[in-house]
Short mmCIF file of C-alpha atoms in Angstrom, two decimals:
data_model
loop_
_atom_site.label_atom_id
_atom_site.label_comp_id
_atom_site.label_asym_id
_atom_site.label_seq_id
_atom_site.Cartn_x
_atom_site.Cartn_y
_atom_site.Cartn_z
CA MET A 99 -191.76 -58.75 -21.97
CA THR A 100 -189.55 -56.50 -24.07
CA ALA A 101 -190.02 -52.76 -24.36
CA TYR A 102 -191.46 -51.16 -27.49
CA LYS A 103 -188.79 -50.41 -30.12
CA SER A 104 -189.46 -47.62 -32.60
CA LYS A 105 -188.16 -48.10 -36.11
CA THR A 106 -187.97 -44.32 -36.50
CA ALA A 107 -185.82 -43.95 -33.38
CA ALA A 108 -183.56 -46.82 -34.44
CA THR A 109 -183.14 -45.29 -37.91
CA TRP A 110 -182.18 -41.87 -36.56
CA LEU A 111 -179.93 -43.33 -33.85
CA ALA A 112 -178.11 -45.39 -36.48
CA PHE A 113 -177.73 -42.32 -38.71
CA LEU A 114 -176.68 -39.80 -36.05
CA GLY A 115 -174.98 -42.05 -33.50
CA GLY A 116 -174.22 -45.15 -35.49
CA GLY A 117 -170.49 -44.70 -35.09
CA LEU A 118 -170.89 -45.05 -31.34
CA GLY A 119 -173.21 -48.04 -31.63
CA LEU A 120 -176.18 -46.15 -30.15
CA HIS A 121 -178.64 -48.01 -32.37
CA ARG A 122 -177.28 -51.34 -31.10
CA PHE A 123 -177.62 -50.24 -27.49
CA TYR A 124 -181.17 -49.03 -28.15
CA LEU A 125 -182.24 -52.31 -29.73
CA HIS A 126 -180.21 -54.86 -27.74
CA GLY A 127 -179.25 -53.12 -24.49
CA LEU A 128 -175.96 -52.02 -22.96
CA LYS A 129 -174.66 -55.61 -22.77
CA ASP A 130 -174.52 -55.85 -26.57
CA VAL A 131 -170.95 -56.72 -27.56
CA GLY A 132 -171.48 -55.54 -31.14
CA GLY A 133 -172.30 -52.03 -29.94
CA TRP A 134 -169.15 -51.86 -27.82
CA VAL A 135 -166.98 -53.17 -30.68
CA TRP A 136 -168.52 -50.61 -33.03
CA ALA A 137 -167.78 -47.81 -30.55
CA ALA A 138 -164.19 -49.04 -30.09
CA VAL A 139 -163.56 -49.13 -33.85
CA THR A 140 -164.93 -45.60 -34.16
CA LEU A 141 -162.65 -44.40 -31.36
CA VAL A 142 -159.68 -45.90 -33.22
CA GLY A 143 -160.75 -43.88 -36.26
CA VAL A 144 -161.05 -40.76 -34.10
CA GLN A 145 -157.39 -41.26 -33.18
CA GLY A 146 -156.64 -41.10 -36.90
CA LEU A 147 -158.55 -37.82 -37.10
CA ARG A 148 -156.61 -36.51 -34.11
CA ALA A 149 -153.32 -37.53 -35.71
CA HIS A 150 -154.40 -35.82 -38.94
CA LEU A 151 -155.20 -32.58 -37.11
CA VAL A 152 -151.98 -32.63 -35.07
CA ALA A 153 -149.40 -33.95 -37.54
CA GLY A 154 -151.06 -33.27 -40.89
CA GLN A 155 -152.09 -35.58 -43.68
CA ASP A 156 -148.56 -36.93 -44.20
CA ASP A 157 -148.71 -38.78 -40.88
CA HIS A 158 -148.99 -42.51 -41.61
CA THR A 159 -151.18 -43.13 -38.58
CA ALA A 160 -153.62 -40.52 -39.86
CA TRP A 161 -154.00 -41.95 -43.33
CA LEU A 162 -154.29 -45.49 -42.04
CA LEU A 163 -156.85 -44.78 -39.31
CA LEU A 164 -158.90 -41.93 -40.74
CA PRO A 165 -160.66 -44.20 -43.29
CA VAL A 166 -161.59 -46.48 -40.37
CA LEU A 167 -163.62 -43.59 -38.97
CA GLY A 168 -165.26 -43.04 -42.34
CA PHE A 169 -166.15 -46.71 -42.74
CA SER A 170 -167.57 -46.83 -39.22
CA LEU A 171 -169.77 -43.79 -39.82
CA ALA A 172 -170.83 -45.11 -43.23
CA GLY A 173 -171.70 -48.42 -41.55
CA GLY A 174 -174.00 -46.53 -39.18
CA ALA A 175 -175.68 -44.90 -42.17
CA LEU A 176 -176.05 -48.33 -43.78
CA MET A 177 -177.75 -49.64 -40.65
CA ALA A 178 -180.10 -46.65 -40.77
CA LEU A 179 -181.02 -47.71 -44.31
CA VAL A 180 -181.53 -51.33 -43.23
CA TYR A 181 -183.75 -50.36 -40.30
CA GLY A 182 -185.69 -47.69 -42.17
CA LEU A 183 -186.40 -49.87 -45.20
CA MET A 184 -187.32 -52.98 -43.20
CA PRO A 185 -191.04 -53.79 -43.71
CA ASP A 186 -193.21 -52.98 -40.71
CA ASP A 187 -194.36 -56.56 -40.23
CA LYS A 188 -190.79 -57.85 -40.18
CA TRP A 189 -189.74 -55.05 -37.78
CA ASN A 190 -192.61 -55.80 -35.42
CA ALA A 191 -191.96 -59.55 -35.53
CA ARG A 192 -188.32 -59.01 -34.64
CA PHE A 193 -188.39 -56.11 -32.16
CA ASN A 194 -192.03 -55.80 -31.00
CA PRO A 195 -193.35 -59.37 -30.96
CA GLN A 196 -195.79 -58.84 -28.09
CA GLY A 197 -196.11 -55.08 -27.88
CA PRO A 198 -197.77 -52.40 -29.98
CA GLU A 199 -196.97 -52.44 -33.65
CA HIS A 200 -194.83 -49.75 -35.24
CA ARG A 201 -196.01 -47.96 -38.38
CA THR A 202 -193.51 -46.23 -40.65
CA GLY A 203 -194.01 -42.48 -40.99
CA TRP A 204 -192.34 -39.59 -42.74
CA LEU A 205 -189.66 -39.17 -40.08
CA THR A 206 -188.39 -42.64 -40.93
CA VAL A 207 -188.41 -41.81 -44.64
CA PHE A 208 -186.43 -38.60 -44.02
CA GLY A 209 -183.96 -40.57 -41.89
CA VAL A 210 -183.42 -43.01 -44.75
CA VAL A 211 -182.94 -40.20 -47.28
CA PHE A 212 -180.41 -38.36 -45.10
CA ALA A 213 -178.59 -41.58 -44.28
CA LEU A 214 -178.28 -42.39 -47.98
CA LEU A 215 -176.98 -38.94 -48.89
CA VAL A 216 -174.55 -38.50 -46.03
CA GLY A 217 -173.49 -42.15 -45.79
CA ALA A 218 -172.62 -42.35 -49.48
CA GLY A 219 -170.60 -39.14 -49.25
CA VAL A 220 -168.71 -40.30 -46.17
CA LEU A 221 -167.99 -43.71 -47.71
CA MET A 222 -166.70 -42.26 -50.97
CA SER A 223 -164.58 -39.73 -49.07
CA ALA A 224 -163.02 -42.46 -46.92
CA ILE A 225 -162.21 -44.58 -49.96
CA ALA A 226 -160.81 -41.62 -51.92
CA TYR A 227 -158.70 -40.38 -49.00
CA GLY A 228 -157.23 -43.81 -48.24
CA ALA A 229 -156.51 -44.58 -51.89
CA GLN A 230 -154.96 -41.17 -52.54
CA ARG A 231 -152.65 -41.41 -49.53
CA TRP A 232 -151.63 -44.98 -50.44
CA PHE A 233 -150.75 -43.98 -54.01
CA GLU A 234 -148.82 -40.94 -52.79
CA TYR A 235 -146.99 -43.13 -50.28
CA SER A 236 -146.08 -45.57 -53.05
CA ALA A 237 -144.91 -42.75 -55.29
CA GLU A 238 -142.61 -41.24 -52.61
CA ASP A 239 -140.25 -44.22 -52.83
CA PRO A 240 -140.10 -45.66 -56.36
CA SER A 241 -138.62 -48.92 -55.08
CA ARG A 242 -141.82 -49.60 -53.11
CA GLY A 243 -143.93 -48.95 -56.17
CA GLN A 244 -141.62 -51.09 -58.32
CA ALA A 245 -141.68 -53.93 -55.81
CA ASN A 246 -145.47 -53.82 -55.75
CA SER A 247 -145.76 -53.82 -59.54
CA ASP A 248 -143.22 -56.70 -59.81
CA ARG A 249 -145.19 -58.73 -57.31
CA LEU A 250 -148.45 -58.05 -59.14
CA SER A 251 -147.03 -59.04 -62.55
CA GLN A 252 -145.92 -62.47 -61.32
#
């Protein structure tokens, strides 16, 4: 018999701790490989943040790895949306097949709203930061930019 799984708790864990895979550990246990991979990817992104804080935004490690952190956190927010918007009957069939049924309440709705707002902002920031740094990197050495445009035109 599996333990009761709350959709509200899973939504908030995915939103607040999704980068560390907390929602995966809550739903599937500590032996879940996906949760450990998610946490490892986030820690790689944290190294990009550390490099950014130590060496500044011109550090190549920072601008390569910092978007990884953003994508990982945005992925957690996406999972909060998936869990929070899943119909109750589907949630109960998947996570509470023999236990008490979960009913969606306002806390779940607020979790979805916050996940949408914050997740979209984090995702757009990660994309903008990575693209800006790549274009600046290409502009620093015109031969790199020329080589890229030659390759694209062929």
